[in-house]
Amino acid sequence: MKVSVFGLGYVGCVMTACLAREGHEVVGVDVNPEKVETVAGGESPIEEPGVGEAIAEGVAEERIEATTDATAAVLDSSVSFLTVGTPLDDTGQLSTTNLYNVVDSMVEAVDEKGNHRVVVRSTVPPSTTRSLREYMDSKTAEGTDVDFAVNPEFLREGAAMDDFFDPPYVVVGTFEGDAAEDLVNLYRTLGLDGEVRTVAPEEAESLKMVNNAFHALKICFANEVGSLASAAGVDGRELMDLVQSDRKLNVSEQYLDPGFAFGGSCLPKDSRAIATIAEDNGVSAPLLDSIPESNDAHIERVRDRVESVDGSTVGIVGIAFKSDTTDMRNSPGLRLAKQLDDEVLFYADGLDPSEAVGSNRDYLDKTMPDLTDRLVSDPDSFLDRADVVVFANNCARPELTTRLEDTPVCDPVGTVPEVADDVPEYHSVSW
């Protein structure tokens, strides 16, 4: 396949080198004539293991050429990858100006061909590719067919070629009605082990930034933990090695699904305690310190969504902080109830607050001493009185879900997604 790569920076050069190494023909395009001359001369404008050798070989075997002529590149290729930079602008947003400039440069050739494939590989905010697609449609002649896709890259500098050929997955964001077969087939020719995942364009666009934010979060977390450990006389690397060795809870999919706030006795207590320990040891740990605040903010988000529903009475299902337990300490359902201005009822789902003992009893007496008075045990009575029902933990109640036809639902945990099409309003909040 012959492809054009717009932007001979880091991502563009790596892609050019990798595709050419596997036998594809690549036209590199850039507005900077120095970069073009460098690549055309068989050299790489970036320092990255393996890239220089692959470009030299590709040019020598006439699989790589470089040009400043966008029209010629589009006419000579079946698909164009956009890998231009999207730097931060003065407002802190990613600037997409370079992408629109590329689209402008492609219009003449696209019209002449009558059809083309455009793949956005630059890091962009959600909906950027949709806007570029609409912009291209407004610029091209009637009847010209241009398919767009999003294909985020997951490359680490210093290991980019290895990452290109051994990705965790290949993600392709496609629009309904636009063909993605060319792109999928291109990756299949590379013999990659990673699964090809086809998703919505906005999801693909978001993924790159979310992945990078998660990587940054892990680095900051490890550094704060290491600094705290060092201040306490503990080897931070040995400590984090133990953390990483837990593949069941720590380095796994556990706790990574958007849902409701955390509760119970351990996470609220220990997330506050570790921040206090850091402060007492003179260690600045803003990330650790912000965990309880972030959890509180999520309860407020759910509160705002609940209060957006018309009505004066909120029915909460889920008194314990999660299902299959009687622990009500820091229950998100109870904490939500404390923040609501509306009347609040709780469905008596087999948990009797009068039987609570010890710290569980102390928590209830302190936060919601009138809980028993708010309990409703009959499902029909509960639904008759509730203007909106909130499922606050992951315990579904069939006796309720079969009667929800006329009642709006707020379901932050994802307990009853099957009722979404059957109720007047369904609010998931974060998923």
Short mmCIF file of C-alpha atoms in Angstrom, two decimals:
data_model
loop_
_atom_site.label_atom_id
_atom_site.label_comp_id
_atom_site.label_asym_id
_atom_site.label_seq_id
_atom_site.Cartn_x
_atom_site.Cartn_y
_atom_site.Cartn_z
CA MET A 1 0.00 0.00 0.00
CA LYS A 2 1.18 3.54 -0.67
CA VAL A 3 0.48 6.00 2.10
CA SER A 4 1.24 9.63 2.77
CA VAL A 5 2.32 10.81 6.21
CA PHE A 6 1.72 14.49 6.92
CA GLY A 7 4.16 15.73 9.52
CA LEU A 8 7.74 14.50 9.74
CA GLY A 9 8.14 15.02 13.44
CA TYR A 10 8.51 12.27 15.99
CA VAL A 11 5.31 10.30 15.30
CA GLY A 12 5.49 10.82 11.54
CA CYS A 13 9.10 9.70 11.20
CA VAL A 14 8.53 6.59 13.31
CA MET A 15 5.49 5.64 11.25
CA THR A 16 7.31 6.30 7.98
CA ALA A 17 10.25 4.14 9.09
CA CYS A 18 8.07 1.28 10.35
CA LEU A 19 5.76 1.09 7.33
CA ALA A 20 8.67 1.25 4.90
CA ARG A 21 10.53 -1.46 6.79
CA GLU A 22 7.57 -3.75 6.19
CA GLY A 23 7.52 -3.08 2.46
CA HIS A 24 4.97 -0.28 2.15
CA GLU A 25 5.64 2.83 0.09
CA VAL A 26 5.52 6.08 2.05
CA VAL A 27 5.44 9.71 1.00
CA GLY A 28 6.47 11.95 3.89
CA VAL A 29 5.05 15.48 3.77
CA ASP A 30 6.13 18.48 5.79
CA VAL A 31 6.05 22.27 5.45
CA ASN A 32 9.62 22.41 6.73
CA PRO A 33 11.95 21.95 3.72
CA GLU A 34 14.88 21.03 5.98
CA LYS A 35 13.03 18.02 7.35
CA VAL A 36 11.99 17.02 3.85
CA GLU A 37 15.56 17.26 2.58
CA THR A 38 16.83 15.25 5.53
CA VAL A 39 14.38 12.39 4.98
CA ALA A 40 14.78 12.49 1.20
CA GLY A 41 18.53 12.16 1.76
CA GLY A 42 18.04 8.95 3.74
CA GLU A 43 18.51 10.42 7.18
CA SER A 44 16.19 10.88 10.14
CA PRO A 45 15.45 14.32 11.62
CA ILE A 46 14.83 12.68 15.02
CA GLU A 47 17.01 10.58 17.29
CA GLU A 48 15.27 7.26 17.90
CA PRO A 49 16.76 3.74 17.90
CA GLY A 50 16.23 2.01 14.56
CA VAL A 51 14.49 4.89 12.81
CA GLY A 52 17.56 6.28 11.04
CA GLU A 53 18.53 2.88 9.69
CA ALA A 54 14.97 2.13 8.51
CA ILE A 55 14.67 5.48 6.74
CA ALA A 56 18.05 5.05 5.09
CA GLU A 57 17.08 1.60 3.86
CA GLY A 58 13.64 2.82 2.73
CA VAL A 59 15.09 5.66 0.69
CA ALA A 60 17.77 3.45 -0.81
CA GLU A 61 15.15 0.92 -1.92
CA GLU A 62 12.81 3.71 -3.13
CA ARG A 63 10.06 2.94 -0.63
CA ILE A 64 10.38 6.34 1.05
CA GLU A 65 10.22 9.76 -0.53
CA ALA A 66 9.62 13.17 1.03
CA THR A 67 8.05 16.35 -0.29
CA THR A 68 6.53 19.68 0.63
CA ASP A 69 3.90 19.17 -2.09
CA ALA A 70 0.69 18.03 -0.36
CA THR A 71 -1.24 17.74 -3.62
CA ALA A 72 1.28 15.39 -5.16
CA ALA A 73 1.40 13.29 -2.00
CA VAL A 74 -2.38 12.83 -1.86
CA LEU A 75 -2.62 12.00 -5.55
CA ASP A 76 0.09 9.39 -5.12
CA SER A 77 -1.38 7.61 -2.07
CA SER A 78 -4.54 5.80 -1.03
CA VAL A 79 -4.55 6.90 2.61
CA SER A 80 -3.09 9.90 4.41
CA PHE A 81 -1.99 9.84 8.05
CA LEU A 82 -2.04 13.19 9.84
CA THR A 83 0.74 13.26 12.44
CA VAL A 84 1.31 17.00 12.79
CA GLY A 85 1.89 18.58 16.17
CA THR A 86 -0.94 19.83 18.39
CA PRO A 87 0.85 22.07 20.91
CA LEU A 88 -0.86 23.79 23.81
CA ASP A 89 -2.22 27.21 22.98
CA ASP A 90 -2.38 30.21 25.33
CA THR A 91 -5.60 28.90 26.92
CA GLY A 92 -4.13 25.50 27.76
CA GLN A 93 -6.05 23.75 24.99
CA LEU A 94 -4.50 21.55 22.32
CA SER A 95 -4.17 23.63 19.17
CA THR A 96 -5.62 21.95 16.07
CA THR A 97 -4.56 24.73 13.67
CA ASN A 98 -1.93 22.54 12.00
CA LEU A 99 -4.54 19.89 11.23
CA TYR A 100 -6.86 22.36 9.55
CA ASN A 101 -3.91 23.68 7.55
CA VAL A 102 -3.20 20.14 6.35
CA VAL A 103 -6.83 19.62 5.34
CA ASP A 104 -6.71 22.88 3.37
CA SER A 105 -3.59 21.67 1.58
CA MET A 106 -5.28 18.38 0.62
CA VAL A 107 -8.54 19.72 -0.85
CA GLU A 108 -7.38 20.21 -4.44
CA ALA A 109 -5.98 16.71 -4.76
CA VAL A 110 -8.92 15.10 -2.98
CA ASP A 111 -11.33 16.77 -5.39
CA GLU A 112 -9.24 15.62 -8.34
CA LYS A 113 -9.25 12.02 -7.11
CA GLY A 114 -12.90 12.06 -6.06
CA ASN A 115 -12.19 9.97 -2.95
CA HIS A 116 -9.57 9.52 -0.26
CA ARG A 117 -8.93 8.13 3.24
CA VAL A 118 -7.72 10.42 6.03
CA VAL A 119 -6.49 9.06 9.36
CA VAL A 120 -5.88 11.41 12.29
CA ARG A 121 -2.98 10.12 14.37
CA SER A 122 -2.18 13.38 16.15
CA THR A 123 -3.27 13.79 19.76
CA VAL A 124 -6.50 15.78 19.65
CA PRO A 125 -9.45 16.68 21.90
CA PRO A 126 -12.68 14.68 21.45
CA SER A 127 -14.77 15.66 18.40
CA THR A 128 -11.79 17.16 16.54
CA THR A 129 -11.87 14.55 13.80
CA ARG A 130 -15.62 14.97 13.41
CA SER A 131 -15.07 18.70 12.95
CA LEU A 132 -12.24 18.07 10.45
CA ARG A 133 -14.49 15.71 8.52
CA GLU A 134 -17.24 18.33 8.33
CA TYR A 135 -14.67 20.97 7.36
CA MET A 136 -13.32 18.79 4.54
CA ASP A 137 -16.87 18.17 3.31
CA SER A 138 -17.50 21.92 3.22
CA LYS A 139 -14.34 22.48 1.16
CA THR A 140 -14.61 19.68 -1.37
CA ALA A 141 -16.93 19.43 -4.36
CA GLU A 142 -20.27 17.69 -4.16
CA GLY A 143 -19.82 13.98 -4.79
CA THR A 144 -16.27 13.82 -3.44
CA ASP A 145 -16.01 10.95 -0.96
CA VAL A 146 -13.58 11.33 1.96
CA ASP A 147 -13.56 8.80 4.78
CA PHE A 148 -12.05 9.77 8.12
CA ALA A 149 -10.74 7.65 10.98
CA VAL A 150 -8.84 8.16 14.23
CA ASN A 151 -5.81 6.03 15.02
CA PRO A 152 -4.05 7.10 18.26
CA GLU A 153 -0.42 6.11 18.77
CA PHE A 154 1.09 4.65 21.93
CA LEU A 155 4.80 5.19 21.45
CA ARG A 156 7.47 5.78 24.07
CA GLU A 157 10.49 7.79 23.02
CA GLY A 158 13.50 5.50 23.08
CA ALA A 159 11.38 2.41 22.38
CA ALA A 160 9.10 3.71 19.63
CA MET A 161 9.77 1.10 16.96
CA ASP A 162 9.37 -1.73 19.46
CA ASP A 163 6.11 -0.18 20.64
CA PHE A 164 4.87 0.27 17.07
CA PHE A 165 5.33 -3.41 16.26
CA ASP A 166 4.27 -4.68 19.69
CA PRO A 167 1.35 -2.47 20.75
CA PRO A 168 -1.08 -3.27 23.59
CA TYR A 169 -3.77 -2.91 20.92
CA VAL A 170 -4.48 -1.03 17.71
CA VAL A 171 -7.39 1.36 18.12
CA VAL A 172 -9.35 2.62 15.13
CA GLY A 173 -12.09 5.18 15.62
CA THR A 174 -14.55 5.15 12.73
CA PHE A 175 -17.65 7.01 11.64
CA GLU A 176 -20.78 5.18 10.61
CA GLY A 177 -20.76 4.86 6.84
CA ASP A 178 -17.03 5.54 6.48
CA ALA A 179 -14.87 2.63 5.36
CA ALA A 180 -12.10 1.56 7.72
CA GLU A 181 -11.04 -1.60 5.90
CA ASP A 182 -7.97 0.00 4.31
CA LEU A 183 -6.60 0.99 7.68
CA VAL A 184 -7.39 -2.31 9.36
CA ASN A 185 -5.88 -4.25 6.45
CA LEU A 186 -2.75 -2.09 6.61
CA TYR A 187 -2.14 -3.08 10.22
CA ARG A 188 -2.85 -6.73 9.47
CA THR A 189 -0.01 -6.74 6.93
CA LEU A 190 2.38 -5.76 9.73
CA GLY A 191 1.78 -8.98 11.65
CA LEU A 192 1.12 -7.18 14.93
CA ASP A 193 0.12 -9.26 17.94
CA GLY A 194 -2.09 -6.53 19.37
CA GLU A 195 -5.84 -6.81 18.85
CA VAL A 196 -7.47 -4.29 16.51
CA ARG A 197 -10.22 -2.50 18.43
CA THR A 198 -12.80 -0.51 16.45
CA VAL A 199 -14.51 2.18 18.51
CA ALA A 200 -16.28 5.54 18.12
CA PRO A 201 -14.03 8.42 16.95
CA GLU A 202 -14.45 10.43 20.16
CA GLU A 203 -13.50 7.40 22.24
CA ALA A 204 -10.35 6.87 20.19
CA GLU A 205 -9.43 10.56 20.48
CA SER A 206 -9.94 10.52 24.27
CA LEU A 207 -7.92 7.35 24.77
CA LYS A 208 -4.51 8.83 24.03
CA MET A 209 -4.92 11.69 26.50
CA VAL A 210 -6.44 9.45 29.17
CA ASN A 211 -3.60 6.95 28.79
CA ASN A 212 -1.02 9.71 29.14
CA ALA A 213 -2.80 11.18 32.15
CA PHE A 214 -2.81 7.73 33.75
CA HIS A 215 0.90 7.30 33.06
CA ALA A 216 1.58 10.71 34.59
CA LEU A 217 -0.61 9.80 37.56
CA LYS A 218 1.35 6.60 38.15
CA ILE A 219 4.67 8.45 38.00
CA CYS A 220 3.51 11.07 40.50
CA PHE A 221 1.98 8.42 42.76
CA ALA A 222 5.18 6.37 42.77
CA ASN A 223 7.31 9.44 43.43
CA GLU A 224 5.11 10.65 46.30
CA VAL A 225 5.02 7.17 47.84
CA GLY A 226 8.77 6.83 47.39
CA SER A 227 9.41 10.21 49.02
CA LEU A 228 7.13 9.36 51.93
CA ALA A 229 8.73 5.95 52.31
CA SER A 230 12.21 7.45 52.32
CA ALA A 231 11.23 9.96 55.02
CA ALA A 232 9.96 7.03 57.12
CA GLY A 233 13.14 5.01 56.59
CA VAL A 234 11.58 2.61 54.09
CA ASP A 235 13.05 1.70 50.70
CA GLY A 236 10.50 3.18 48.26
CA ARG A 237 11.47 0.94 45.36
CA GLU A 238 11.18 -2.21 47.42
CA LEU A 239 7.81 -0.98 48.69
CA MET A 240 6.51 -0.27 45.20
CA ASP A 241 7.90 -3.60 43.99
CA LEU A 242 5.56 -5.25 46.49
CA VAL A 243 2.70 -3.03 45.31
CA GLN A 244 3.38 -4.02 41.68
CA SER A 245 3.56 -7.70 42.56
CA ASP A 246 -0.13 -7.71 43.43
CA ARG A 247 -1.65 -8.43 40.03
CA LYS A 248 -5.07 -9.22 41.46
CA LEU A 249 -5.98 -5.80 42.87
CA ASN A 250 -3.14 -3.30 42.30
CA VAL A 251 -1.88 -3.83 38.76
CA SER A 252 -5.14 -5.04 37.26
CA GLU A 253 -8.52 -3.88 36.00
CA GLN A 254 -9.85 -3.73 39.56
CA TYR A 255 -11.09 -0.30 40.72
CA LEU A 256 -10.74 1.20 37.24
CA ASP A 257 -14.38 1.17 36.14
CA PRO A 258 -16.14 4.55 36.47
CA GLY A 259 -18.86 4.27 39.10
CA PHE A 260 -19.77 5.79 42.44
CA ALA A 261 -17.53 7.00 45.25
CA PHE A 262 -15.55 4.67 47.48
CA GLY A 263 -16.71 4.06 51.04
CA GLY A 264 -16.30 1.61 53.90
CA SER A 265 -13.76 1.86 56.67
CA CYS A 266 -10.41 1.24 54.95
CA LEU A 267 -10.13 3.47 51.87
CA PRO A 268 -11.55 6.70 53.41
CA LYS A 269 -9.48 6.28 56.57
CA ASP A 270 -6.20 5.24 54.99
CA SER A 271 -6.32 7.73 52.10
CA ARG A 272 -6.58 10.53 54.66
CA ALA A 273 -4.03 8.98 56.98
CA ILE A 274 -1.28 8.60 54.37
CA ALA A 275 -1.64 12.26 53.42
CA THR A 276 -1.34 13.22 57.08
CA ILE A 277 1.74 11.04 57.52
CA ALA A 278 3.34 12.75 54.54
CA GLU A 279 2.58 16.18 56.01
CA ASP A 280 3.97 15.15 59.40
CA ASN A 281 7.18 14.03 57.71
CA GLY A 282 7.50 17.27 55.75
CA VAL A 283 6.81 15.57 52.41
CA SER A 284 4.72 17.44 49.88
CA ALA A 285 2.20 14.94 48.48
CA PRO A 286 -0.53 16.88 46.66
CA LEU A 287 -1.69 13.82 44.74
CA LEU A 288 -2.19 11.69 47.84
CA ASP A 289 -3.71 14.66 49.62
CA SER A 290 -6.26 15.15 46.84
CA ILE A 291 -7.73 11.62 46.89
CA PRO A 292 -10.40 12.28 49.55
CA GLU A 293 -11.23 15.60 47.88
CA SER A 294 -11.71 13.87 44.53
CA ASN A 295 -13.98 11.29 46.15
CA ASP A 296 -16.05 14.03 47.77
CA ALA A 297 -16.34 15.84 44.45
CA HIS A 298 -17.76 12.74 42.81
CA ILE A 299 -20.51 12.48 45.41
CA GLU A 300 -21.31 16.11 44.64
CA ARG A 301 -21.53 15.29 40.92
CA VAL A 302 -24.05 12.55 41.64
CA ARG A 303 -25.97 14.90 43.96
CA ASP A 304 -26.20 17.52 41.22
CA ARG A 305 -27.46 14.95 38.73
CA VAL A 306 -30.09 13.66 41.17
CA GLU A 307 -31.27 17.17 41.94
CA SER A 308 -31.61 17.89 38.22
CA VAL A 309 -34.54 15.47 38.10
CA ASP A 310 -37.94 17.01 38.81
CA GLY A 311 -39.48 16.00 42.11
CA SER A 312 -39.09 16.42 45.84
CA THR A 313 -38.43 12.89 47.12
CA VAL A 314 -35.34 10.78 46.42
CA GLY A 315 -35.42 7.03 46.96
CA ILE A 316 -32.03 5.45 47.61
CA VAL A 317 -31.37 1.74 47.13
CA GLY A 318 -28.20 0.63 48.86
CA ILE A 319 -27.49 1.52 52.47
CA ALA A 320 -24.25 -0.44 52.84
CA PHE A 321 -21.19 0.94 51.05
CA LYS A 322 -21.27 -2.05 48.69
CA SER A 323 -23.31 -5.20 48.21
CA ASP A 324 -22.78 -8.41 50.17
CA THR A 325 -21.81 -6.51 53.30
CA THR A 326 -23.57 -4.82 56.20
CA ASP A 327 -20.88 -2.15 56.58
CA MET A 328 -22.54 1.27 56.39
CA ARG A 329 -19.49 3.32 57.32
CA ASN A 330 -18.86 6.08 54.77
CA SER A 331 -21.57 4.58 52.59
CA PRO A 332 -21.86 6.68 49.40
CA GLY A 333 -25.64 6.30 49.64
CA LEU A 334 -25.72 7.74 53.14
CA ARG A 335 -23.26 10.50 52.25
CA LEU A 336 -25.35 11.41 49.23
CA ALA A 337 -28.47 11.58 51.38
CA LYS A 338 -26.80 14.03 53.75
CA GLN A 339 -26.11 16.40 50.85
CA LEU A 340 -29.56 16.35 49.28
CA ASP A 341 -32.04 19.12 49.98
CA ASP A 342 -34.92 16.82 49.01
CA GLU A 343 -36.70 14.35 51.24
CA VAL A 344 -34.82 11.03 51.22
CA LEU A 345 -36.18 7.52 51.59
CA PHE A 346 -34.19 4.28 51.73
CA TYR A 347 -35.38 0.95 50.48
CA ALA A 348 -35.08 -1.68 53.22
CA ASP A 349 -33.07 -4.22 51.27
CA GLY A 350 -32.57 -6.80 53.99
CA LEU A 351 -30.26 -4.64 56.09
CA ASP A 352 -31.59 -3.68 59.53
CA PRO A 353 -29.81 -0.59 60.93
CA SER A 354 -31.01 -1.44 64.44
CA GLU A 355 -28.72 -4.47 64.38
CA ALA A 356 -25.60 -2.40 63.71
CA VAL A 357 -22.95 -2.63 66.43
CA GLY A 358 -19.55 -1.19 67.25
CA SER A 359 -18.08 1.40 64.89
CA ASN A 360 -20.86 0.70 62.40
CA ARG A 361 -23.40 1.77 65.04
CA ASP A 362 -21.30 4.77 66.02
CA TYR A 363 -21.15 5.95 62.40
CA LEU A 364 -24.92 5.73 61.97
CA ASP A 365 -25.62 7.52 65.25
CA LYS A 366 -23.29 10.30 64.21
CA THR A 367 -24.34 10.76 60.59
CA MET A 368 -27.94 9.58 60.24
CA PRO A 369 -29.63 8.75 63.56
CA ASP A 370 -33.09 8.81 61.92
CA LEU A 371 -32.23 6.19 59.28
CA THR A 372 -34.82 3.72 60.59
CA ASP A 373 -37.57 6.31 60.14
CA ARG A 374 -36.59 6.73 56.47
CA LEU A 375 -36.80 3.03 55.61
CA VAL A 376 -39.53 1.71 53.35
CA SER A 377 -39.81 -2.06 53.01
CA ASP A 378 -42.63 -2.37 50.48
CA PRO A 379 -41.41 -1.90 46.88
CA ASP A 380 -44.69 -0.47 45.59
CA SER A 381 -44.87 2.04 48.42
CA PHE A 382 -41.23 2.98 47.91
CA LEU A 383 -41.70 3.63 44.18
CA ASP A 384 -44.98 5.45 44.72
CA ARG A 385 -43.26 7.92 47.04
CA ALA A 386 -39.94 8.33 45.17
CA ASP A 387 -39.67 10.84 42.34
CA VAL A 388 -36.24 9.46 41.39
CA VAL A 389 -34.53 6.22 42.44
CA VAL A 390 -30.77 6.09 43.06
CA PHE A 391 -28.95 2.76 43.04
CA ALA A 392 -26.05 3.56 45.37
CA ASN A 393 -24.32 0.18 45.41
CA ASN A 394 -24.15 -2.80 43.09
CA CYS A 395 -26.99 -4.79 44.61
CA ALA A 396 -29.87 -4.97 42.11
CA ARG A 397 -33.38 -5.52 43.47
CA PRO A 398 -35.60 -7.35 40.95
CA GLU A 399 -38.69 -6.48 42.95
CA LEU A 400 -37.92 -2.84 42.15
CA THR A 401 -36.46 -3.05 38.66
CA THR A 402 -39.56 -4.75 37.30
CA ARG A 403 -41.67 -1.82 38.51
CA LEU A 404 -39.53 1.12 37.32
CA GLU A 405 -41.41 2.03 34.14
CA ASP A 406 -42.61 5.41 35.41
CA THR A 407 -39.69 6.39 37.66
CA PRO A 408 -36.47 8.20 36.67
CA VAL A 409 -33.30 6.38 37.68
CA CYS A 410 -29.82 7.54 38.69
CA ASP A 411 -27.41 4.62 38.42
CA PRO A 412 -23.81 5.77 39.05
CA VAL A 413 -22.57 2.27 39.89
CA GLY A 414 -24.05 0.66 36.79
CA THR A 415 -26.31 -1.63 38.78
CA VAL A 416 -29.32 -1.66 36.45
CA PRO A 417 -28.22 -0.57 32.95
CA GLU A 418 -30.82 -2.88 31.45
CA VAL A 419 -33.61 -0.45 32.45
CA ALA A 420 -32.09 2.52 30.58
CA ASP A 421 -34.53 2.29 27.66
CA ASP A 422 -37.56 1.56 29.84
CA VAL A 423 -37.58 4.48 32.28
CA PRO A 424 -38.41 8.17 31.65
CA GLU A 425 -34.85 9.26 32.52
CA TYR A 426 -31.69 7.26 33.09
CA HIS A 427 -28.60 8.96 34.50
CA SER A 428 -25.29 7.09 34.70
CA VAL A 429 -23.26 10.22 35.63
CA SER A 430 -19.77 8.95 34.74
CA TRP A 431 -20.14 6.14 32.25
#
